[in-house]
XYZ file of C-alpha atoms in Angstrom:
157
model
C 21.647 81.087 34.446
C 23.014 77.913 33.722
C 25.980 76.556 32.518
C 25.712 73.837 29.821
C 28.504 71.399 28.050
C 26.637 70.999 23.876
C 28.579 69.255 21.743
C 32.137 69.635 23.568
C 31.126 73.680 23.675
C 30.163 75.662 27.656
C 27.181 77.519 27.083
C 25.515 79.761 29.343
C 21.604 80.041 28.953
C 18.937 82.529 30.982
C 16.475 80.151 32.057
C 14.952 78.901 35.320
C 16.609 75.547 36.054
C 13.714 73.190 35.815
C 13.144 74.243 31.898
C 13.662 70.840 30.274
C 16.755 70.894 28.435
C 15.384 70.005 25.113
C 13.755 74.105 25.212
C 17.398 74.870 26.507
C 18.550 73.452 23.001
C 15.915 74.636 20.797
C 14.968 77.974 21.718
C 18.323 79.597 23.892
C 20.969 77.637 21.918
C 19.661 77.280 18.640
C 19.996 73.234 18.114
C 16.724 72.391 16.414
C 17.769 68.379 15.342
C 16.191 67.434 18.787
C 12.456 67.569 17.970
C 9.765 67.950 20.517
C 7.324 64.991 20.135
C 5.045 63.736 23.552
C 6.860 66.115 26.630
C 6.122 63.232 28.649
C 9.583 61.071 27.934
C 7.627 58.135 26.021
C 8.058 58.786 22.135
C 11.998 59.456 22.578
C 11.901 61.969 19.278
C 13.974 64.036 22.239
C 16.447 61.726 22.643
C 19.639 63.969 23.500
C 23.096 61.598 24.586
C 24.068 63.020 28.324
C 27.768 61.694 29.302
C 27.021 59.090 27.101
C 23.958 57.632 27.790
C 20.402 58.173 25.492
C 18.775 60.926 27.508
C 15.124 61.581 26.748
C 15.818 65.815 26.643
C 12.292 66.786 26.897
C 11.915 65.472 30.510
C 15.184 66.205 31.660
C 15.733 69.697 33.583
C 18.254 71.934 32.913
C 19.731 71.608 36.865
C 20.091 67.401 36.125
C 22.659 68.322 33.101
C 25.122 70.510 35.090
C 28.822 69.416 35.345
C 27.955 66.584 32.569
C 28.414 66.331 28.421
C 25.493 66.992 26.162
C 25.408 65.157 22.673
C 23.255 66.066 20.239
C 22.370 65.250 16.269
C 23.818 68.070 15.109
C 27.143 66.566 16.388
C 26.123 63.168 16.468
C 26.701 61.995 13.043
C 28.461 64.760 11.728
C 31.029 62.562 10.255
C 33.734 62.563 12.926
C 32.110 59.813 15.396
C 33.417 57.082 14.226
C 30.136 55.366 15.429
C 27.287 57.726 14.258
C 28.919 57.690 11.293
C 28.234 54.399 10.455
C 25.163 54.749 11.861
C 24.439 57.414 9.816
C 25.680 55.507 6.419
C 22.878 52.392 7.691
C 20.140 54.877 7.917
C 21.321 56.126 4.381
C 21.262 52.863 3.402
C 18.121 51.225 4.413
C 16.727 54.060 3.423
C 14.283 54.219 6.802
C 13.468 58.009 6.889
C 10.202 58.426 5.834
C 8.812 61.151 7.627
C 12.406 62.297 9.281
C 10.525 63.171 12.768
C 11.578 60.672 14.531
C 15.016 60.328 13.155
C 17.288 62.457 15.418
C 16.022 60.267 18.484
C 16.370 57.342 16.391
C 19.424 57.910 15.569
C 20.517 58.934 19.111
C 19.281 55.613 20.910
C 21.210 53.805 18.381
C 24.341 55.134 18.121
C 24.282 55.237 22.467
C 23.805 51.085 22.374
C 25.943 50.506 19.977
C 28.798 52.507 22.092
C 27.672 50.655 24.808
C 28.495 47.338 22.947
C 31.552 45.350 22.985
C 33.975 46.860 20.337
C 33.184 43.481 17.660
C 29.718 42.269 19.212
C 26.824 41.795 16.760
C 23.741 42.745 18.683
C 20.565 40.132 18.087
C 17.253 41.393 17.059
C 16.154 40.880 20.300
C 19.064 43.152 21.754
C 18.364 46.000 18.953
C 14.521 45.910 19.999
C 14.971 46.031 23.664
C 17.181 49.449 22.801
C 15.354 50.772 20.462
C 12.130 50.855 22.275
C 12.092 53.927 23.933
C 11.516 55.249 20.467
C 8.545 55.419 18.572
C 7.652 55.675 14.395
C 4.967 56.460 14.083
C 5.030 55.008 9.654
C 6.556 52.345 11.077
C 9.992 51.781 9.512
C 11.092 49.020 12.478
C 12.164 46.786 10.418
C 14.207 49.290 8.671
C 15.270 50.255 11.704
C 16.365 47.261 13.043
C 18.241 46.478 10.074
C 20.486 49.938 9.656
C 21.387 49.225 12.984
C 22.369 45.338 12.573
C 24.506 46.751 9.415
C 25.947 49.916 11.082
C 27.175 47.419 13.995
C 28.423 45.032 11.455
C 30.268 47.834 9.631
C 31.697 48.505 13.406
C 33.124 44.870 13.840
């Protein structure tokens, strides 16, 4: 049994401590917004926030989450978080999603990146590309993703 702090609540999970957080979220807690993509931390579909940092949940064991705060897509864009709401609005405005599979990971990486910036900073295209480099979009909407992240940053300034 392990205790995880997910989306501001404590949850007891009956799983081996070496189990990736992804499976505890999906199978034990029913939080299916976090996606399985590659299982090797290469595509970013499984991105969650752990203590505010974008983290690949497919390779991060439950044991690494002890005493840490995990945030998933289910609350990152629920409108209560200023940055998450700005990213979500920009995603819609720029019509980013096509198939949508990578989007939760993309959004989680974008929100972690924007939260890491000094307030009011508008990131360059190169900074956005670097921050989003670990997320793969099979539909190739990278230009729209970059535009949405820039727009969200602008709206937060």
